[in-house]
Coordinates of C-alpha atoms in Angstrom, one line a residue:
M508 CA 137.3 79.9 246.1
S509 CA 140.4 81.5 244.6
S510 CA 141.8 81.6 241.1
T511 CA 145.2 82.1 239.6
V512 CA 145.7 83.8 236.2
S513 CA 148.9 83.8 234.2
T514 CA 149.5 85.4 230.7
S515 CA 152.6 85.2 228.5
R516 CA 152.1 88.4 226.5
A517 CA 149.4 90.8 225.4
I518 CA 146.6 89.1 223.5
H519 CA 146.8 89.7 219.8
P520 CA 143.9 90.7 217.6
P521 CA 141.9 87.7 216.4
K522 CA 142.4 86.2 213.0
R523 CA 140.2 83.8 211.1
L524 CA 140.7 80.3 212.5
G525 CA 142.9 78.0 210.4
M526 CA 144.2 80.8 208.1
S527 CA 147.7 81.2 209.5
E528 CA 150.3 81.2 206.7
S529 CA 153.3 81.0 208.9
P530 CA 154.5 77.7 210.4
P531 CA 153.4 77.1 214.0
A532 CA 155.9 78.2 216.7
R533 CA 157.4 75.6 219.0
T534 CA 156.0 76.1 222.5
S535 CA 155.5 74.1 225.6
H536 CA 151.9 73.6 224.5
S537 CA 152.2 72.6 220.8
F538 CA 149.5 70.7 218.9
S539 CA 150.0 69.1 215.6
Q540 CA 147.6 69.5 212.7
S541 CA 146.5 66.4 210.8
D542 CA 144.9 66.0 207.4
P543 CA 141.5 64.5 208.1
E544 CA 141.4 62.8 204.7
L545 CA 144.7 61.1 205.4
S546 CA 144.5 60.5 209.1
D547 CA 141.3 59.5 210.9
N548 CA 142.0 58.4 214.4
D549 CA 139.2 55.9 215.1
E550 CA 140.5 55.4 218.6
A551 CA 139.5 59.0 219.5
E552 CA 136.8 59.2 222.2
L553 CA 134.3 62.0 221.9
L554 CA 134.2 64.0 225.1
S555 CA 132.2 67.1 224.2
V556 CA 130.5 69.0 221.4
S557 CA 129.7 72.7 221.4
W558 CA 128.5 75.4 219.0
N559 CA 130.4 78.6 218.3
Q560 CA 128.5 81.8 219.0
D561 CA 126.7 82.1 215.6
Y562 CA 126.1 78.3 215.3
G563 CA 128.0 78.2 212.0
C564 CA 130.6 75.9 213.4
F565 CA 131.0 73.4 216.2
A566 CA 133.9 72.1 218.2
A567 CA 134.4 68.4 219.2
G568 CA 136.7 67.7 222.2
T569 CA 138.2 64.3 222.0
S570 CA 140.5 62.1 224.1
T571 CA 143.3 63.0 221.6
G572 CA 142.8 66.7 221.1
F573 CA 140.0 68.7 219.3
R574 CA 138.4 69.2 215.9
I575 CA 136.5 72.1 214.4
Y576 CA 133.7 71.6 211.8
N577 CA 131.9 74.0 209.5
C578 CA 128.1 73.4 209.4
D579 CA 127.1 74.7 206.0
P580 CA 128.5 73.1 204.0
F581 CA 129.5 70.4 206.4
K582 CA 133.3 70.1 206.5
E583 CA 136.0 69.4 209.0
T584 CA 138.0 72.6 209.1
F585 CA 141.0 71.3 211.0
R586 CA 142.0 69.3 214.0
R587 CA 144.8 69.3 216.6
D588 CA 146.1 65.9 217.7
L589 CA 148.0 65.3 221.0
K590 CA 150.1 62.4 221.8
S591 CA 149.0 62.4 225.4
G592 CA 145.5 63.7 226.3
G593 CA 142.6 65.6 225.1
F594 CA 140.0 68.2 226.0
G595 CA 136.6 67.9 227.7
I596 CA 135.8 71.6 227.0
V597 CA 136.5 73.4 223.7
E598 CA 135.0 76.8 223.4
M599 CA 135.4 78.8 220.1
L600 CA 135.2 82.6 219.7
F601 CA 133.1 82.9 216.5
R602 CA 135.6 81.7 213.7
C603 CA 138.7 83.4 215.0
N604 CA 142.0 81.9 216.2
I605 CA 141.2 82.1 219.9
L606 CA 139.9 79.1 221.8
A607 CA 139.4 78.2 225.4
L608 CA 140.5 74.6 226.3
V609 CA 140.0 72.5 229.4
G610 CA 141.5 69.0 229.8
G611 CA 139.2 66.0 229.9
G612 CA 139.1 62.2 229.8
A613 CA 141.9 60.2 231.3
N614 CA 144.5 62.9 230.4
L615 CA 146.5 64.3 233.3
Q616 CA 148.6 66.7 231.2
Y617 CA 145.9 69.3 231.1
P618 CA 144.0 69.1 234.4
P619 CA 140.2 69.8 234.6
N620 CA 140.7 72.7 236.9
K621 CA 142.7 74.8 234.4
V622 CA 141.5 76.9 231.5
M623 CA 144.0 77.5 228.6
I624 CA 143.4 80.4 226.3
W625 CA 144.9 79.1 223.0
D626 CA 145.9 81.2 220.1
D627 CA 145.9 78.9 217.1
H628 CA 147.5 81.5 214.8
Q629 CA 150.6 81.6 217.1
S630 CA 150.1 78.0 218.1
R631 CA 150.7 78.7 221.7
C632 CA 148.9 79.3 225.0
I633 CA 148.5 83.1 225.7
G634 CA 146.9 82.8 229.1
E635 CA 145.9 80.3 231.8
F636 CA 143.4 80.3 234.7
S637 CA 143.8 77.8 237.5
F638 CA 141.1 77.0 240.1
R639 CA 140.8 74.8 243.2
S640 CA 137.9 72.9 241.7
E641 CA 136.9 71.5 238.3
V642 CA 135.9 73.9 235.6
R643 CA 132.3 73.1 234.5
A644 CA 132.1 75.5 231.4
V645 CA 133.8 78.3 229.7
K646 CA 132.0 81.0 227.7
L647 CA 133.5 83.6 225.4
R648 CA 132.5 86.9 223.8
R649 CA 134.8 89.4 222.2
D650 CA 135.4 91.4 225.4
R651 CA 134.9 88.8 228.1
I652 CA 136.0 85.3 229.3
V653 CA 133.6 83.6 231.7
V654 CA 134.6 80.6 233.7
V655 CA 131.9 78.5 235.4
L656 CA 132.6 76.4 238.5
E657 CA 130.0 74.4 240.4
H658 CA 129.2 77.2 242.8
K659 CA 130.8 80.3 241.3
I660 CA 131.3 82.2 238.1
Y661 CA 134.3 84.3 237.3
V662 CA 134.1 87.1 234.6
Y663 CA 137.4 88.3 233.1
N664 CA 138.3 91.1 230.8
F665 CA 139.6 89.5 227.5
T666 CA 142.3 92.1 226.8
D667 CA 144.3 91.9 230.1
L668 CA 142.6 88.9 231.8
K669 CA 141.7 91.0 234.8
L670 CA 138.9 89.7 237.1
L671 CA 135.8 91.9 236.7
H672 CA 133.0 90.0 238.5
Q673 CA 132.4 87.1 240.8
I674 CA 128.9 85.5 241.0
E675 CA 127.7 83.0 243.5
T676 CA 125.3 80.4 242.2
L677 CA 123.3 77.4 243.3
A678 CA 125.0 74.1 242.7
N679 CA 125.6 74.1 239.0
P680 CA 127.3 70.8 238.0
K681 CA 126.3 71.2 234.3
G682 CA 128.0 74.6 234.1
L683 CA 124.8 76.4 232.9
C684 CA 125.6 79.8 231.6
C685 CA 124.8 82.0 228.6
L686 CA 126.1 85.2 227.1
S687 CA 124.8 87.7 224.7
H688 CA 126.9 88.3 221.6
H689 CA 125.9 91.7 220.2
S690 CA 128.5 94.4 220.8
N691 CA 125.8 96.8 222.1
T692 CA 124.5 94.5 224.8
S693 CA 126.4 92.7 227.6
V694 CA 124.1 90.1 229.2
L695 CA 124.9 87.0 231.2
A696 CA 122.4 84.4 232.4
C697 CA 123.2 81.8 235.1
P698 CA 121.5 79.9 237.9
G699 CA 120.5 82.0 240.9
L700 CA 120.7 81.1 244.5
H701 CA 117.3 79.5 244.7
R702 CA 115.8 76.5 243.0
G703 CA 114.2 77.3 239.7
Q704 CA 115.8 80.8 239.6
V705 CA 117.8 82.4 236.8
R706 CA 120.0 85.3 237.4
I707 CA 120.4 87.9 234.6
E708 CA 123.3 90.3 234.7
H709 CA 122.9 93.4 232.4
F710 CA 126.5 94.5 232.7
G711 CA 126.2 97.5 230.4
L712 CA 123.2 98.8 232.5
K713 CA 124.7 97.7 235.8
M714 CA 121.4 95.9 236.5
T715 CA 120.7 92.5 238.0
K716 CA 117.4 90.7 237.5
F717 CA 116.3 87.5 239.2
I718 CA 113.6 85.4 237.3
N719 CA 111.8 82.7 239.2
A720 CA 111.3 80.6 236.0
H721 CA 110.3 77.2 237.4
D722 CA 109.4 75.4 240.6
S723 CA 112.0 72.7 239.9
N724 CA 115.7 73.1 239.4
I725 CA 116.8 74.7 236.1
A726 CA 118.0 72.1 233.5
C727 CA 118.7 74.2 230.5
F728 CA 118.4 77.8 229.1
T729 CA 119.5 80.0 226.3
L730 CA 119.5 83.7 225.4
T731 CA 118.9 85.5 222.1
M732 CA 122.0 87.0 220.6
D733 CA 121.2 90.4 222.1
G734 CA 120.4 88.8 225.5
L735 CA 116.9 90.4 225.8
L736 CA 114.9 87.2 225.7
L737 CA 115.5 84.0 227.7
A738 CA 114.1 80.5 227.1
T739 CA 114.2 78.1 230.1
A740 CA 113.4 74.5 231.0
S741 CA 113.4 72.7 234.4
T742 CA 114.5 69.2 235.4
K743 CA 110.9 68.1 234.8
G744 CA 111.4 68.8 231.1
T745 CA 107.8 69.3 230.2
L746 CA 107.5 73.1 229.8
I747 CA 109.7 75.7 228.0
R748 CA 109.1 79.3 229.0
I749 CA 110.2 82.5 227.3
F750 CA 111.0 85.6 229.5
N751 CA 111.8 89.2 228.9
T752 CA 115.2 89.6 230.6
M753 CA 114.7 93.3 231.3
D754 CA 111.7 93.0 233.6
G755 CA 111.4 89.2 234.1
T756 CA 108.0 89.0 232.5
R757 CA 106.9 85.6 231.2
L758 CA 105.9 86.0 227.5
Q759 CA 105.0 82.5 226.4
E760 CA 105.0 78.9 227.5
V761 CA 105.1 75.8 225.3
R762 CA 104.9 72.1 226.2
R763 CA 107.4 69.5 225.1
G764 CA 105.3 66.7 226.6
V765 CA 103.6 65.3 229.7
D766 CA 106.2 62.8 230.8
R767 CA 109.4 63.9 232.6
A768 CA 112.4 64.3 230.3
E769 CA 116.0 65.5 230.4
I770 CA 116.4 68.5 228.2
Y771 CA 119.7 68.5 226.3
S772 CA 119.4 71.8 224.4
I773 CA 117.2 74.8 223.6
A774 CA 117.7 76.9 220.5
L775 CA 116.1 80.1 219.3
S776 CA 116.0 81.1 215.7
P777 CA 117.7 84.4 214.8
T778 CA 114.3 86.0 214.1
V779 CA 112.8 84.5 217.3
Q780 CA 110.1 83.0 215.2
W781 CA 111.0 79.4 216.2
L782 CA 112.2 77.4 219.2
A783 CA 113.8 74.0 219.1
V784 CA 114.2 71.5 222.0
S785 CA 116.1 68.2 222.2
S786 CA 115.7 65.8 225.0
D787 CA 116.3 62.2 226.0
K788 CA 113.0 61.2 224.6
G789 CA 114.5 60.9 221.1
T790 CA 112.3 63.6 219.5
L791 CA 113.4 67.1 218.4
H792 CA 110.5 69.5 218.8
I793 CA 110.0 72.8 216.9
F794 CA 107.7 75.4 218.3
S795 CA 106.2 78.5 216.7
L796 CA 106.8 81.5 218.9
R797 CA 104.4 84.5 219.4
V798 CA 107.2 86.6 220.9
R799 CA 108.2 88.9 218.1
V800 CA 110.7 91.6 217.2
V801 CA 109.1 95.0 217.6
G802 CA 111.4 96.7 215.1
E803 CA 115.0 97.6 214.2
D804 CA 116.6 101.0 214.5
S805 CA 120.0 101.1 212.9
S806 CA 120.6 104.7 214.1
N807 CA 120.4 103.7 217.7
H808 CA 122.0 100.3 217.3
P809 CA 125.2 100.3 215.3
T810 CA 125.7 97.3 213.1
N811 CA 128.5 94.8 213.7
D812 CA 129.7 91.5 212.2
Q813 CA 126.9 89.6 214.0
G814 CA 124.2 91.7 212.2
P815 CA 121.8 94.4 213.5
A816 CA 120.5 94.3 217.0
M817 CA 117.0 93.2 217.6
V818 CA 114.8 95.6 219.5
Y819 CA 112.2 94.2 221.9
Q820 CA 109.6 96.0 224.0
N821 CA 111.2 96.0 227.4
S822 CA 108.3 97.0 229.7
S823 CA 105.5 94.9 230.9
N824 CA 103.2 97.8 230.1
F825 CA 103.7 96.9 226.4
L826 CA 103.1 93.1 226.5
D827 CA 100.4 93.4 223.8
A828 CA 103.0 94.8 221.5
L829 CA 105.6 92.2 222.4
I830 CA 103.3 89.1 222.0
S831 CA 101.6 88.8 218.7
A832 CA 98.2 87.1 218.2
N833 CA 98.3 83.3 218.3
T834 CA 98.2 82.1 214.7
G835 CA 97.5 78.5 215.8
A836 CA 100.7 77.2 214.4
N837 CA 101.4 75.1 217.5
Q838 CA 98.9 72.4 218.2
S839 CA 96.6 73.3 221.2
S840 CA 93.5 71.9 222.7
S841 CA 90.1 73.0 221.3
L842 CA 88.7 72.6 224.8
S843 CA 89.9 76.0 225.9
F844 CA 86.5 76.9 227.2
M845 CA 87.1 74.3 230.0
K846 CA 90.4 75.7 231.1
G847 CA 89.2 76.0 234.7
V848 CA 88.3 72.3 234.8
L849 CA 90.8 70.4 232.7
P850 CA 94.4 69.8 233.6
K851 CA 96.7 72.6 232.5
Y852 CA 98.3 70.7 229.6
F853 CA 95.0 70.6 227.7
S854 CA 95.4 74.3 226.9
S855 CA 99.2 74.3 226.4
E856 CA 100.9 75.0 223.1
W857 CA 102.3 71.8 221.7
S858 CA 105.1 71.4 219.1
F859 CA 104.7 72.5 215.5
A860 CA 107.2 70.1 213.9
Q861 CA 109.1 67.0 215.0
F862 CA 112.2 65.0 214.1
R863 CA 113.1 61.5 215.5
L864 CA 116.6 60.9 216.9
P865 CA 118.2 57.9 218.6
E866 CA 117.2 57.9 222.3
D867 CA 120.5 56.5 223.5
S868 CA 122.6 59.6 222.8
R869 CA 122.8 63.2 223.7
F870 CA 122.1 65.8 221.0
I871 CA 122.4 69.6 220.7
T872 CA 120.6 71.6 218.1
A873 CA 120.6 75.0 216.4
F874 CA 118.9 76.7 213.5
G875 CA 120.4 76.8 210.1
S876 CA 119.2 78.7 207.0
Q877 CA 115.9 78.5 205.2
N878 CA 113.8 76.6 207.8
T879 CA 116.4 74.1 208.7
V880 CA 117.9 72.8 211.9
I881 CA 121.3 71.3 212.5
I882 CA 121.8 68.6 215.1
V883 CA 125.1 67.3 216.6
G884 CA 125.2 64.1 218.7
M885 CA 127.5 62.6 221.2
D886 CA 127.4 59.5 219.1
G887 CA 129.5 61.4 216.5
S888 CA 126.6 62.2 214.2
F889 CA 125.6 65.3 212.3
Y890 CA 122.1 65.9 210.9
R891 CA 120.5 68.6 208.8
C892 CA 116.8 68.6 208.5
S893 CA 114.1 70.9 207.3
F894 CA 110.6 71.7 208.4
D895 CA 107.5 73.1 206.6
P896 CA 106.9 76.6 208.1
I897 CA 103.2 76.4 207.1
S898 CA 102.1 72.9 207.7
G899 CA 104.7 71.6 210.2
G900 CA 104.6 67.9 211.1
E901 CA 107.4 65.4 210.5
M902 CA 110.6 67.0 209.4
T903 CA 112.7 65.9 206.4
Q904 CA 116.2 64.7 206.8
Q905 CA 118.5 66.5 204.3
E906 CA 121.9 65.4 205.4
Y907 CA 123.6 62.8 207.7
V908 CA 127.3 62.6 208.4
R909 CA 129.2 60.3 210.8
F910 CA 131.9 62.8 211.7
L911 CA 133.5 60.7 214.4
K912 CA 133.3 56.9 214.7
T913 CA 132.5 56.2 218.3
D914 CA 130.2 54.1 220.4
N915 CA 130.2 56.4 223.4
R916 CA 126.6 57.1 224.5
L917 CA 125.0 59.4 227.1
R918 CA 128.2 61.0 228.1
P919 CA 127.6 64.2 230.0
G920 CA 127.8 67.1 227.6
P921 CA 126.8 70.7 226.9
T922 CA 123.2 71.8 227.4

């Protein structure tokens, strides 16, 4: 599999998205900006939704362009409308002016095998990647661009778009891939070459780790911001497991349910105290985690605009330090003395809090501030709900917004 890269000029330093004071330049790829209060294209079809790296914003790819939304407070920041075509992948870089775009829907102007690196401050494309097969996902961090194909992953340097790494994977039609986003760690997670396996690349340490996470194929996973912890789910969708990415040790296992389910998204809170899971069963589950931060050392880990790095115990010899005592926050069976006799799920840790969602749409979730979760659906809906960190139980809906009027349901989307 070969790739072609083209760039017009050197990539300029990022600026805050939507803050350009100069009029957009005329280029071959020029998008118009519409006032969302004056122009609401109800004909737009929602093709994708995706979080930015700190979960403070999300991007919606539509059949007529893309839109960017702020989560707290909820507000449409801006949109770009095209006369012919839209985007199936819109990847933000935090809140800056750089985005990665891949064509989607019935549009032929921007093919699905090409990645456009778009500078919204200059209103032009500053680089392109072309491939022989469809792009499944694009992931960005400040120093890297990662392009995911079904059987291969390409890692490029952001400054000059030079190819740094090529990674072979098992068939990956969902484009599963995660990156760390702290400046002092450079970690990538992707499917391995065997069923149920996750490959971890610690680029800074020049170390590769293979984690045999499940017996079934991997359906969904996520990393902490520093890339030192991994949460995974398989196509069975019953168990979510937490691993140490340095040595592959399994640290905790929680149970979403007994019946098979398709997991749409997994989210870890910034403090790694909570885990959220959305699936096709129509229930968002919150779990209390026993994995904990060992400490913070600002002298060893310089701060950056994403906050201080979290330090975890990285050796399996120190698992007792990494896993705190079970406080009983998650529901579990009182029949633990019969573990050797009863089925495994009787001793599993069940969810601590729950929120009901429509079963006929795909939802992705993330943690907000003060024990809240934010949820975005492929039905064009946005939810904010809160949970009681002491008692758990049913969550309380705080906000609901219909950000895009659409009847499209169960369209393949990000995981």
